[in-house]
Coordinates of C-alpha atoms in Angstrom, one line a residue:
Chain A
X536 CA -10.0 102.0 -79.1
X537 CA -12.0 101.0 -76.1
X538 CA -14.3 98.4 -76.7
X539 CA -17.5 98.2 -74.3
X540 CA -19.0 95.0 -75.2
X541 CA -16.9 92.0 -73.6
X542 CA -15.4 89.6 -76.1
X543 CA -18.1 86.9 -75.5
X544 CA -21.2 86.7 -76.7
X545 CA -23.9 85.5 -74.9
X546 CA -25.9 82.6 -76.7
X547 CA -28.9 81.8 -75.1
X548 CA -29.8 85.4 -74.9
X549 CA -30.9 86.7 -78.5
X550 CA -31.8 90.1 -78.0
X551 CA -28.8 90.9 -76.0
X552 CA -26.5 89.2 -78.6
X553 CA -28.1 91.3 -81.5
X554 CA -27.8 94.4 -78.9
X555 CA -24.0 93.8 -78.6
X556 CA -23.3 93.3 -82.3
X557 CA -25.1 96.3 -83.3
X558 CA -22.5 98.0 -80.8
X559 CA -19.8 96.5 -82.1
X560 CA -20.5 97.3 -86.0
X561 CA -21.2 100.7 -84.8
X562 CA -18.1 100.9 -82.9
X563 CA -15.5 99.6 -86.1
X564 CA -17.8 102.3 -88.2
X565 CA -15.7 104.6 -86.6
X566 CA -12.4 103.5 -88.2
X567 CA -11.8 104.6 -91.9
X568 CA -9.9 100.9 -92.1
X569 CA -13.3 99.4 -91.4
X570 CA -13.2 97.3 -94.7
X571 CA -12.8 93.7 -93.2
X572 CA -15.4 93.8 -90.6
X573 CA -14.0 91.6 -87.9
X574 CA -16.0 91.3 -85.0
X575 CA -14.2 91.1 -81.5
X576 CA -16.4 88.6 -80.3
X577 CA -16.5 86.2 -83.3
X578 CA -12.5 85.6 -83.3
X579 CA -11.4 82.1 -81.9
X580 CA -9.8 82.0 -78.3
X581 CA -6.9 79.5 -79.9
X582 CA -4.9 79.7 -82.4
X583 CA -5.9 77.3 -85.3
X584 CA -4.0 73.7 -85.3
X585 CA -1.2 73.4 -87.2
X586 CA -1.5 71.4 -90.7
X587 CA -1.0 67.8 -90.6
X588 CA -2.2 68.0 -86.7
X589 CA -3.9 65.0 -86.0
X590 CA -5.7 64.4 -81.9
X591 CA -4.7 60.8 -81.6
X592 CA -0.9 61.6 -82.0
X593 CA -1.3 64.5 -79.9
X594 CA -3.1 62.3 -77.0
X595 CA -0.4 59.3 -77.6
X596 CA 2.2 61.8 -77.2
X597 CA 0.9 63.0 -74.1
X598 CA 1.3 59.7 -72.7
X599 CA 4.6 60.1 -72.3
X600 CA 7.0 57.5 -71.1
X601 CA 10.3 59.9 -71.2
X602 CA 12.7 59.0 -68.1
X603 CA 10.9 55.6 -67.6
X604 CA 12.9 52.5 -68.3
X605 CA 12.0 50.9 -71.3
X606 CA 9.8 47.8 -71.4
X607 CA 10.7 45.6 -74.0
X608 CA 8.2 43.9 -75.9
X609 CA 8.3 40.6 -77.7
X610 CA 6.7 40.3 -81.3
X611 CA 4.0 38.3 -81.6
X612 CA 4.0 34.7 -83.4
X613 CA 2.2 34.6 -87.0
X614 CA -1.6 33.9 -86.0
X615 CA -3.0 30.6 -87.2
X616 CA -6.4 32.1 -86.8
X617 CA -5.4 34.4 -89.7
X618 CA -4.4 31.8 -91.8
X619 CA -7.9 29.8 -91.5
X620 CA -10.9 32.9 -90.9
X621 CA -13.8 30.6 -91.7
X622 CA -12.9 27.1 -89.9
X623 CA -16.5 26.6 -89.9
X624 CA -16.6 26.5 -94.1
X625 CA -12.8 24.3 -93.5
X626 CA -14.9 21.5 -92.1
X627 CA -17.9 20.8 -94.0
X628 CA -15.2 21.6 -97.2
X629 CA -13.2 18.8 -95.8
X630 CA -16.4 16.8 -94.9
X631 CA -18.7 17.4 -98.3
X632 CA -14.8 16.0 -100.3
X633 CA -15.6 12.8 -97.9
X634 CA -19.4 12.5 -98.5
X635 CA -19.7 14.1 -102.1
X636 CA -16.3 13.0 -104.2
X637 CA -17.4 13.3 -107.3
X638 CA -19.4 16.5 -106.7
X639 CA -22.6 15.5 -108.2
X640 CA -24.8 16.2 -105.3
X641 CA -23.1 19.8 -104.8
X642 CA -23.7 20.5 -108.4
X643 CA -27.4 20.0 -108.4
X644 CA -27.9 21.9 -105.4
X645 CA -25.3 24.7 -106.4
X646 CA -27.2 27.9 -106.5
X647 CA -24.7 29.0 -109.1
X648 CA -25.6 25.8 -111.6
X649 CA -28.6 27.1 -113.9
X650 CA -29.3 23.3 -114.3
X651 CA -29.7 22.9 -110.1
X652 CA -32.9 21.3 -108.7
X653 CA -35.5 23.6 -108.5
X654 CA -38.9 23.8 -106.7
X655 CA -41.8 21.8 -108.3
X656 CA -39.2 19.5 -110.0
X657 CA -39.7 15.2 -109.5
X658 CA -36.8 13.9 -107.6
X659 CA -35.6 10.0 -106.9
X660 CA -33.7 9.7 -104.2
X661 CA -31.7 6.6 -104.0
X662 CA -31.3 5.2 -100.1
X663 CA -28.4 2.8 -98.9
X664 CA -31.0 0.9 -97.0
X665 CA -34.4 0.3 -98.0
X666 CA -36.3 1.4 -101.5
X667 CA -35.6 4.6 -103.0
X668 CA -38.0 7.6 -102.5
X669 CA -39.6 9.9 -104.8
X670 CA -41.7 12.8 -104.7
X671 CA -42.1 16.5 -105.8
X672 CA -39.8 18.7 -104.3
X673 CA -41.4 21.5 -101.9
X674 CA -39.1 23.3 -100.6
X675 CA -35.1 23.0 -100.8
X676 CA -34.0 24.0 -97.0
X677 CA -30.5 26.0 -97.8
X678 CA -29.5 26.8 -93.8
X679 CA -26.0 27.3 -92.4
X680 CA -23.6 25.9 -94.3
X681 CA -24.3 23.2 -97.2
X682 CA -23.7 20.5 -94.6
X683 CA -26.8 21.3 -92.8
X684 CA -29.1 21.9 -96.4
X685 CA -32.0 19.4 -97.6
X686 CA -35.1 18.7 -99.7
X687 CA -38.3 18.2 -99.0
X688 CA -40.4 15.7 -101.2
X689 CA -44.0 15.2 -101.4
X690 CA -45.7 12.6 -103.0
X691 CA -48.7 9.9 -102.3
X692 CA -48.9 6.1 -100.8
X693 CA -51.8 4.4 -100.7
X694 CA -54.3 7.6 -101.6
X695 CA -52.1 9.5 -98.5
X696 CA -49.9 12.6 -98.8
X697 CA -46.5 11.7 -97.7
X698 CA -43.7 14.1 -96.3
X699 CA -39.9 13.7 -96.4
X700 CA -36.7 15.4 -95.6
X701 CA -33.6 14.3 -97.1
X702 CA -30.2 16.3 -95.8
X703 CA -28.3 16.3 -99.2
X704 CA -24.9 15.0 -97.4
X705 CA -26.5 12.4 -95.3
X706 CA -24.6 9.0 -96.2
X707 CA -27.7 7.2 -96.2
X708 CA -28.4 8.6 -99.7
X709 CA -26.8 7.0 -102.4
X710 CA -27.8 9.2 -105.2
X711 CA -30.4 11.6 -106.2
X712 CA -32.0 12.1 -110.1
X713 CA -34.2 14.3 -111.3
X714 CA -37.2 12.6 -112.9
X715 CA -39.2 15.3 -114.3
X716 CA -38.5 19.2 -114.5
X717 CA -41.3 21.4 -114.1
X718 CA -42.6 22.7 -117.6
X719 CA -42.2 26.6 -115.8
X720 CA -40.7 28.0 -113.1
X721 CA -41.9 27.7 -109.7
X722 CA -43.0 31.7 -109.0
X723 CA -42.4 30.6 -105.3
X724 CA -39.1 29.1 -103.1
X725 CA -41.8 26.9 -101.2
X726 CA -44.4 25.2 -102.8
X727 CA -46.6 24.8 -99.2
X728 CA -49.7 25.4 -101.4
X729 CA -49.3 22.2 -103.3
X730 CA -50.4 20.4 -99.9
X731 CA -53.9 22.0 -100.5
X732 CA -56.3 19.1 -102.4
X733 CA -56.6 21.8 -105.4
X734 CA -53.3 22.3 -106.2
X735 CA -51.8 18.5 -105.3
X736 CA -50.6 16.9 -107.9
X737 CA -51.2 13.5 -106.4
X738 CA -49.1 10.6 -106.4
X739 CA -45.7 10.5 -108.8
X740 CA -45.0 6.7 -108.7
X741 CA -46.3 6.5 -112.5
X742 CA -44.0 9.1 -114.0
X743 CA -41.1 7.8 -111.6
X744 CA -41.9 3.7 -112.8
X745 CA -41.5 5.1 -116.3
X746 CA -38.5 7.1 -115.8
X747 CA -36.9 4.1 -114.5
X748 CA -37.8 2.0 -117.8
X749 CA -36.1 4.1 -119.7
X750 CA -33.3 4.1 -117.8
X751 CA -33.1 0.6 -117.8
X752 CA -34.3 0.0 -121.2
X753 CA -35.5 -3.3 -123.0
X754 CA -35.7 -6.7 -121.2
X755 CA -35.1 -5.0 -117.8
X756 CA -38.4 -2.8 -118.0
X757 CA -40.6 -5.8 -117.6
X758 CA -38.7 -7.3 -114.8
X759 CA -38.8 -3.8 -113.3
X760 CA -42.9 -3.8 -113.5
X761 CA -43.1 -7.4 -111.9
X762 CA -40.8 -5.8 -109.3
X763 CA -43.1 -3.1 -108.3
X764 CA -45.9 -5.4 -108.8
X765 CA -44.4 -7.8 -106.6
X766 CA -43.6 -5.2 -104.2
X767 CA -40.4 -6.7 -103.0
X768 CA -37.6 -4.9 -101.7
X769 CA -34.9 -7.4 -102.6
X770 CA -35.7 -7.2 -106.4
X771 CA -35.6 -3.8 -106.0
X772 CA -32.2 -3.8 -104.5
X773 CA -31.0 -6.8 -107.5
X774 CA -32.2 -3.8 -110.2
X775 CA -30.2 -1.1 -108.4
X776 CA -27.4 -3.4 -107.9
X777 CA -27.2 -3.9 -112.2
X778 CA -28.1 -0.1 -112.4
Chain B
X729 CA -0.5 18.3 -22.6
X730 CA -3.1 17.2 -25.5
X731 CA -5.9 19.8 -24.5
X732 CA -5.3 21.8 -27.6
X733 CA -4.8 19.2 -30.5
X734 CA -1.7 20.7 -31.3
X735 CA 2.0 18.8 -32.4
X736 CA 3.6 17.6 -34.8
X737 CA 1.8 14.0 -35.5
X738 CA -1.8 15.0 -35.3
X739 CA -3.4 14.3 -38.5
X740 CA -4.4 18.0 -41.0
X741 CA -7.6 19.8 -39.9
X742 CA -10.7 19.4 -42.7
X743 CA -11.0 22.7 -42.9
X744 CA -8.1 23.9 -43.1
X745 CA -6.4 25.1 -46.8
X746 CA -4.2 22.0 -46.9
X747 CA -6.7 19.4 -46.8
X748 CA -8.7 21.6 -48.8
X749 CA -5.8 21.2 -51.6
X750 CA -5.5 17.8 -50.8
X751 CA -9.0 16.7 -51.4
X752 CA -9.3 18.7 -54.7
X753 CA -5.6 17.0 -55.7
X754 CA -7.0 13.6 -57.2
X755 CA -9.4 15.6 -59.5
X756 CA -7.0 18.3 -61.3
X757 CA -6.0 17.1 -64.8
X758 CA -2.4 16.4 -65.3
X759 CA -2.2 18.4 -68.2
X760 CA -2.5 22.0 -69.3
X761 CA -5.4 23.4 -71.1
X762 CA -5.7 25.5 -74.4
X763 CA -8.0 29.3 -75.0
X764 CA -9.7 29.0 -78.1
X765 CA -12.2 30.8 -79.8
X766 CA -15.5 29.8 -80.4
X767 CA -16.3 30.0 -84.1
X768 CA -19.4 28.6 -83.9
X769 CA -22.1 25.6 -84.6
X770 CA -22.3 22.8 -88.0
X771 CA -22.8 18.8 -87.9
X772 CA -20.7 16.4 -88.8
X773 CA -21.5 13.2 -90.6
X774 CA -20.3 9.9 -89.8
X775 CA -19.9 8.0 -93.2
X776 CA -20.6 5.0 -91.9
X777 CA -23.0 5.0 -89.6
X778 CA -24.5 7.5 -91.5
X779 CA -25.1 9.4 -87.6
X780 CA -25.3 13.1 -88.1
X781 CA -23.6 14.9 -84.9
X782 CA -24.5 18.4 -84.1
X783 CA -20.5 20.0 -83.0
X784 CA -18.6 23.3 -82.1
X785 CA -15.8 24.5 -84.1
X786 CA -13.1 26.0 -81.9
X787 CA -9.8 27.9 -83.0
X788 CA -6.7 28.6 -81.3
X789 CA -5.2 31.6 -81.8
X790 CA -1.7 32.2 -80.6
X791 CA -2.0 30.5 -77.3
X792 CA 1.2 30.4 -75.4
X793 CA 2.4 29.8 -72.2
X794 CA 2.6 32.8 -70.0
X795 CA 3.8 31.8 -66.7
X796 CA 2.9 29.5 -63.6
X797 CA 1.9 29.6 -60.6
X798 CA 3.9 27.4 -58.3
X799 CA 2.6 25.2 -54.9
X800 CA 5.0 27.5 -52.9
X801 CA 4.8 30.8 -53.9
X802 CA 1.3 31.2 -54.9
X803 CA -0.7 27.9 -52.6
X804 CA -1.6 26.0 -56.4
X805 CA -0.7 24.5 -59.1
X806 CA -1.4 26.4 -62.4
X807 CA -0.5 27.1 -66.2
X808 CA -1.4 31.0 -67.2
X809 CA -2.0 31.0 -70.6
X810 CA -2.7 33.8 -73.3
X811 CA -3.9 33.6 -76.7
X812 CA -4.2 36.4 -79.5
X813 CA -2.3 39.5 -79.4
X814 CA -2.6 43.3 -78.4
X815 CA -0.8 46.6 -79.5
X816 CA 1.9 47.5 -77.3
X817 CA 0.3 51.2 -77.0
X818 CA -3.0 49.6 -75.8
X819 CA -1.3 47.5 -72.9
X820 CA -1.0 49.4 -68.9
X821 CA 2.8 49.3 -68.0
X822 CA 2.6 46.8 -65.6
X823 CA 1.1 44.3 -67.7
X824 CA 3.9 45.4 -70.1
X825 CA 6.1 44.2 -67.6
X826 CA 4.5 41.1 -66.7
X827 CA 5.2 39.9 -70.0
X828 CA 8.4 41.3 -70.2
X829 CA 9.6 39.5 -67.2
X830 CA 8.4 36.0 -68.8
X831 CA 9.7 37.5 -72.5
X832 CA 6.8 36.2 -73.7
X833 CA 4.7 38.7 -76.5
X834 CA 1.8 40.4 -75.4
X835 CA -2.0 38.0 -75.2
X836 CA -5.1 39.6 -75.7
X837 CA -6.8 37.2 -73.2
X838 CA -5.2 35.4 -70.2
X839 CA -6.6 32.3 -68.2
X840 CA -5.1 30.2 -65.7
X841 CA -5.3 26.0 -65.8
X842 CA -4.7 24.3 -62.9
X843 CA -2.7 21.0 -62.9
X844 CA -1.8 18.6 -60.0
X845 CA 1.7 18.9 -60.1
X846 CA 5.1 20.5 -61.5
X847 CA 5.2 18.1 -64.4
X848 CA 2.0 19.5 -65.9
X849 CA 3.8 23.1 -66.3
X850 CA 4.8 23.5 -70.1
X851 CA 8.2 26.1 -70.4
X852 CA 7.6 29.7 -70.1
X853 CA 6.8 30.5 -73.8
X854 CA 5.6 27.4 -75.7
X855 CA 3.2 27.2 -77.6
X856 CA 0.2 25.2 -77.4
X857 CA -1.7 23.5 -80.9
X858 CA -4.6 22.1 -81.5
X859 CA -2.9 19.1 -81.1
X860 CA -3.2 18.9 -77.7
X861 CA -6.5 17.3 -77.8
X862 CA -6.7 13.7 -79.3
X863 CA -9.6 12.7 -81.6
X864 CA -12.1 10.4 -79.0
X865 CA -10.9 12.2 -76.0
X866 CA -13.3 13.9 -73.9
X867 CA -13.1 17.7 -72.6
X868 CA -14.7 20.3 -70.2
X869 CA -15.3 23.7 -72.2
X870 CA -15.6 26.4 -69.9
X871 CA -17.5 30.0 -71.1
X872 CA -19.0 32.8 -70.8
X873 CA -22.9 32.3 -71.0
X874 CA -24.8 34.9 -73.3
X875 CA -26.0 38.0 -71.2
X876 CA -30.1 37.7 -71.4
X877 CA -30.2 40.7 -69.2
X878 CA -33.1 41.0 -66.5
X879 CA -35.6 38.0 -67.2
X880 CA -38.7 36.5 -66.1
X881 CA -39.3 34.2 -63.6
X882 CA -40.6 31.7 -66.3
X883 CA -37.4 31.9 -68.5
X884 CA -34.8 32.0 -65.8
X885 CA -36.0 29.4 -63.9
X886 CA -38.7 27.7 -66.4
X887 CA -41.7 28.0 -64.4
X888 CA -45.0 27.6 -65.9
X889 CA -46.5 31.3 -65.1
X890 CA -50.4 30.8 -65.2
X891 CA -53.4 29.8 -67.4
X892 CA -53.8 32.1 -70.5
X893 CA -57.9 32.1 -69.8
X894 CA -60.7 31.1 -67.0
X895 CA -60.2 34.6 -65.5
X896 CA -56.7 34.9 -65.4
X897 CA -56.2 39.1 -65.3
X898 CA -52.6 40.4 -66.7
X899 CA -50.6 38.1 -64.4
X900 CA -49.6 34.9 -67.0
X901 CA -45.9 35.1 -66.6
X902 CA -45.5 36.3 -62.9
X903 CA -44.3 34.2 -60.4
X904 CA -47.0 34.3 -57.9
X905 CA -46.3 32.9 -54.4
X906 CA -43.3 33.4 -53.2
X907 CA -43.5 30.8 -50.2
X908 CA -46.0 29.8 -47.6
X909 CA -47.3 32.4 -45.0
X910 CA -47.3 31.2 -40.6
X911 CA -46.3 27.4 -41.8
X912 CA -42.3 28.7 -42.6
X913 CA -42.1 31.9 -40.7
X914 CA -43.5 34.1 -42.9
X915 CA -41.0 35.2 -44.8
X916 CA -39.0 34.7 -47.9
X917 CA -36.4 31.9 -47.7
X918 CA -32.8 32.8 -48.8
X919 CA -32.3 31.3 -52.4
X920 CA -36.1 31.9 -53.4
X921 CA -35.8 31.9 -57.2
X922 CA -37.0 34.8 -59.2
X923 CA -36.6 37.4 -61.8
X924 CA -33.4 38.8 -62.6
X925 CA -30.6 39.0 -64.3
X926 CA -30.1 36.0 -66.4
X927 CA -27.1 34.7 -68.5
X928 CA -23.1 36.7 -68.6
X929 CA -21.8 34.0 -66.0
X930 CA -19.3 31.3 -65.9
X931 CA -20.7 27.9 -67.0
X932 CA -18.9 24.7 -67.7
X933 CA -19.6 21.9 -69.7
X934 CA -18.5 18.7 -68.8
X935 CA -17.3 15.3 -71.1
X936 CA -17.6 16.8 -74.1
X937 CA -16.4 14.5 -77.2
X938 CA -13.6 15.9 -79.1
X939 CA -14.4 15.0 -82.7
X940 CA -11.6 16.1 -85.0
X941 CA -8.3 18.2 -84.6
X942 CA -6.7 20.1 -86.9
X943 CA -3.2 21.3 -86.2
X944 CA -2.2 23.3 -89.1
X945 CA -5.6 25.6 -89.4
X946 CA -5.7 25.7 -85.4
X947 CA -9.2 23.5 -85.5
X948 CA -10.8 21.6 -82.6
X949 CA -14.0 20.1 -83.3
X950 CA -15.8 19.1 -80.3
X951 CA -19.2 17.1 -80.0
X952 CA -22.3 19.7 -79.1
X953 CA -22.5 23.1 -77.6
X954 CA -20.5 24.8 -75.5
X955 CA -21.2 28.2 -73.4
X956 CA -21.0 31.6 -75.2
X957 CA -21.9 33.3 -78.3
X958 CA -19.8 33.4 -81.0
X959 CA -16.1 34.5 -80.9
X960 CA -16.0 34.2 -77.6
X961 CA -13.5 32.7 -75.4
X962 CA -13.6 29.3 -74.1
X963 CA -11.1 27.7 -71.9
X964 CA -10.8 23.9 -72.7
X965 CA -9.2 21.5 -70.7
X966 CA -8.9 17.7 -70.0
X967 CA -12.6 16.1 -68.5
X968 CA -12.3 15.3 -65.4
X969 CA -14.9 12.6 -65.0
X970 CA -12.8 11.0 -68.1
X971 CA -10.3 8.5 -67.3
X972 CA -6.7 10.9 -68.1
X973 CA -5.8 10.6 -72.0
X974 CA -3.0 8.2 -72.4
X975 CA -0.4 10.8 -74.2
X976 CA 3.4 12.5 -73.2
X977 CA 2.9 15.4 -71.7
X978 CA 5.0 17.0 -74.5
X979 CA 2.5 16.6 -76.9
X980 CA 0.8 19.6 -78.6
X981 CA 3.1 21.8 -76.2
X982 CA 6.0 22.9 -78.6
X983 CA 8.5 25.4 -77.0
X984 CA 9.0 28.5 -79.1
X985 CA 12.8 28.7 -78.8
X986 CA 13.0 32.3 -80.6
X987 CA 11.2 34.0 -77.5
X988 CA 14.0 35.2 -75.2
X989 CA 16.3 35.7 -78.3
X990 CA 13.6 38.4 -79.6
X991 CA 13.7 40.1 -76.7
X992 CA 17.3 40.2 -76.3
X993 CA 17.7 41.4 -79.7
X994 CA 14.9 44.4 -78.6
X995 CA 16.5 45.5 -75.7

C-alpha cells in the first residue's frame, strides 16, 4: 500500500485539499477492512499527552537544576501586610471611635439604618463655636471612606439662599437632629432642583424655632423666642448649655 | 619639585570622588530607611483643633535588612533593604544566592538607604517596623511618579497654549515658538521644554509630617501626598532638611534572631 498523496494537507489551498482527500478515500476503498475511514493526512504527528499531564510542570521540570549545588532558601517572616489588607478603613475606624464614641452620627448616616438622613429631610446641626445651623438637606456627599462624607444644607437668611457643607466627623460639630422628615421619599440622591425659585421651599428657621420648643418644653420656649428675637449668640449658647 | 601639586599634605582635589563624598557626608541621615507600600489617600481630624489634614497611608510589608554596602568595599555607606516576598521558583539563581549568602529570605523589592557611617547599618537580617518613624517627625518619601505617557506641551510643562477664538485655527494647545530666530543663533537651545513623555520617574518629596504609627498593623501615616499610584513602592527615610530625630538607633530595627538558624536547619 503505496500512498501518493503526502501526509500533509495543504490548508490555504482548497481545491487541492478536496483533490487529495478524494484520492485518499478512493485509495482505502480499495481495502475490504475499509470500515474505520482513517485518513493518512488527518492523524496527529505526536502522540497524545499522557493523563494528568499538565505544561507548567513540564516547563518547571525543564528548568532543571540537577548537578547544581543547592541554594538554600530562608522562609519568609508572617507578613504584617496580611494581617491588616485595608489600613486605609484601620484609620478612619480608629479615628470615627475618637470623633463619634457613641456612634450616633455613624448611625444616621449608615446606609444600612432604614431610619438614616435622607434627602429632602430638615437637619440642625449643632456647632462648637458659633449658633447652630439648619437647613434642608441636598445632597449627602458619601466619597472615600466615611471620614471624608458630608451634608449639604440649604435654607434662607435674610430673603437669601444659603449653602453649607458639613463633613459629618468634623469636631466642630457637636451634634446633628433631624427636625423634620420629608412626608415621601426624595425620587432623587441630589435635590439640585430645589435651588430653582419653583421648587424652593424657602427659609426653615420657623419649623426649626418650633422644633426647639418642643424640645425644650414649657418655661424655656419663651426664653428661647426672646433669644431669637434678641438675636444673641450667648443666649443661644446658655439654652444649649441647659439642653 | 611642586610643579605638579602632588604629595602627601596637599589638601583633596574638588572634584575628585573623595571630596565629592565628603561634601555630601553632613547631609546623609544617620539612620536607615523603611520600603513601604502606598495604600493610598484619607484625612485625618485633629479633635481639637478641629483641623482636617489630607494624609497617605503607608504599610510595611516584611521589610528586612538585606545587606550593606561598606565605605571600603563598595566607595558608600548604605543599608539594602527588601520588603515582601517571592516564590523561590520565580527568583534567577544568582539572586538566590545573594540572599543565601546574607541567609536572609527572599524580598520581592530591594532598595538601598544610604547612611553617613557604620553605626547606621542595622544586623544582616532584622527587621524593620513601623516604629521606626516617631509621631511629629518629618520624612522624605521617595516614588515612582504615575506614567502619563507622551503629553502636551501644556500639561507637562503648564504652558498656556493659545486663545480658544479671534482666529485661532487648530493650534490651542501647541507650543508655538520654540526660541528666537538671528538674536540666539538660530537654533533650539539644549533643555527647550516640550512634549513628551511625562510621569514614570523618580520624584522625592521632602519634610513630610509623619502623623501616626502603627506598629502592630505595619501603618505609617504621613501628612499629604507622596509620588506614585497606589500599591506602589515608596522608599521613606529620615528628612534631611529636618534637624535628626532624637531616638537610639536600635529603635524600630529588631534583629530576627531565627534567620541563620532557618537556614541551617534547610541545608
Amino acid at each position: 500500500m503505496s500512498l501518493v498523496a503526502s501526509p500533509l494537507r495543504p490548508l490555504s489551498y482548497l481545491k487541492q485539499a478536496v483533490r487529495q482527500c478524494r484520492n485518499e478515500r478512493e485509495q482505502c476503498r480499495r481495502y475490504a477492512t475499509a470500515a474505520a475511514v482513517q485518513y493518512p493526512s488527518l492523524q496527529t504527528r505526536y502522540p497524545p499527552p499522557s493523563p494528568g499531564f499538565r505544561p507548567s510542570q513540564a516547563i518547571k521540570q525543564n528548568r532543571s537544576e540537577e548537578g547544581m549545588k543547592r541554594i538554600p532558601v530562608v522562609p519568609p517572616p508572617r507578613s504584617t501586610a496580611k494581617a491588616c489588607p485595608d489600613p486605609i478603613a484601620t484609620l478612619t475606624q480608629s479615628q470615627i471611635a475618637v470623633l463619634d464614641p457613641s456612634g450616633a452620627r455613624t448611625r444616621l448616616f449608615s446606609p444600612a439604618n432604614p431610619d438614616r438622613l435622607q434627602p429632602g429631610d430638615i437637619l440642625l446641626v449643632r456647632l462648637r463655636t458659633g449658633d447652630p445651623v439648619s437647613g434642608v438637606v441636598l445632597a449627602i456627599r458619601r466619597r472615600h471612606q466615611p471620614i471624608d462624607w458630608a451634608v449639604l444644607l440649604r435654607n434662607q437668611l435674610t430673603r437669601v439662599g444659603v449653602e453649607m457643607w458639613f463633613k459629618i466627623y468634623s469636631p466642630n460639630v457637636e451634634g446633628m437632629e433631624i427636625v423634620q422628615r420629608k412626608e415621601r421619599r426624595a425620587r432623587r440622591a441630589k435635590l439640585y432642583y430645589m435651588r430653582k425659585p419653583r421648587h424652593d421651599v424657602g427659609s426653615v428657621e420657623g419649623l426649626v424655632r418650633q422644633y426647639m420648643r418642643q424640645r425644650m418644653g414649657g418655661p424655656m420656649a419663651s426664653r428661647d423666642a426672646k433669644g431669637r428675637d434678641g438675636n444673641s449668640g450667648s443666649k443661644k449658647n446658655n439654652k444649649r448649655g441647659r439642653n | 619639585m611642586d610643579r605638579f601639586n602632588n604629595g602627601p599634605d596637599l589638601p583633596v582635589l574638588g572634584s575628585s570622588k573623595k571630596a565629592a563624598f565628603e561634601r555630601r557626608e553632613p547631609m546623609l541621615p544617620h539612620r536607615t530607611g523603611a520600603l513601604v507600600i502606598k495604600k493610598g489617600m484619607t484625612a485625618m481630624y485633629d479633635p481639637v483643633t478641629a483641623k482636617r489634614t489630607p494624609c497617605t497611608v503607608l504599610q510595611l510589608d516584611r521589610c528586612q535588612v538585606i545587606s550593606h554596602k561598606r565605605r571600603e568595599i563598595h566607595g558608600y555607606w548604605a543599608v539594602q533593604v527588601g520588603c515582601g516576598t517571592k516564590e523561590a521558583r520565580n527568583v534567577t539563581r544568582p539572586e538566590r544566592g545573594h540572599y543565601a549568602a546574607q541567609g536572609v529570605p527572599l524580598k520581592r523589592h530591594l532598595a538601598e538607604f544610604r547612611v553617613k557611617n557604620a553605626d547606621g547599618l542595622p544586623e544582616v537580617g532584622s527587621v524593620i517596623t513601623a516604629d521606626l518613624f516617631q509621631e511629629g517627625q518629618y520624612i522624605d518619601a521617595r516614588g515612582i511618579t504615575r506614567g502619563m505617557g507622551f503629553a502636551g506641551g501644556m500639561k507637562r510643562w503648564g504652558w498656556g497654549g493659545q486663545p480658544a477664538s479671534h482666529g485661532t485655527s487648530l493650534t490651542h494647545r501647541a507650543m508655538g515658538s520654540a526660541g528666537a530666530s538671528q538674536g540666539s543663533g538660530s537654533r533650539v537651545h539644549p533643555g527647550k521644554h516640550m512634549p513628551g513623555r511625562m510621569g514614570g520617574e523618580g520624584h522625592t518629596v521632602q519634610c513630610l509630617k509623619v502623623l501616626k504609627v502603627d506598629k502592630e498593623n505595619g501603618i505609617v501615616v504621613v501628612n499629604g501626598a507622596v509620588p506614585g499610584p497606589k500599591k506602589s513602592i515608596v522608599k521613606i527615610q529620615d528628612a534631611i532638611k529636618k534637624p535628626w530625630p532624637e531616638v537610639g538607633l536600635t529603635i524600630g530595627v529588631s534583629t530576627m534572631g531565627s534567620t541563620s538558624e532557618a537556614l541551617e536547619a534547610r541545608v
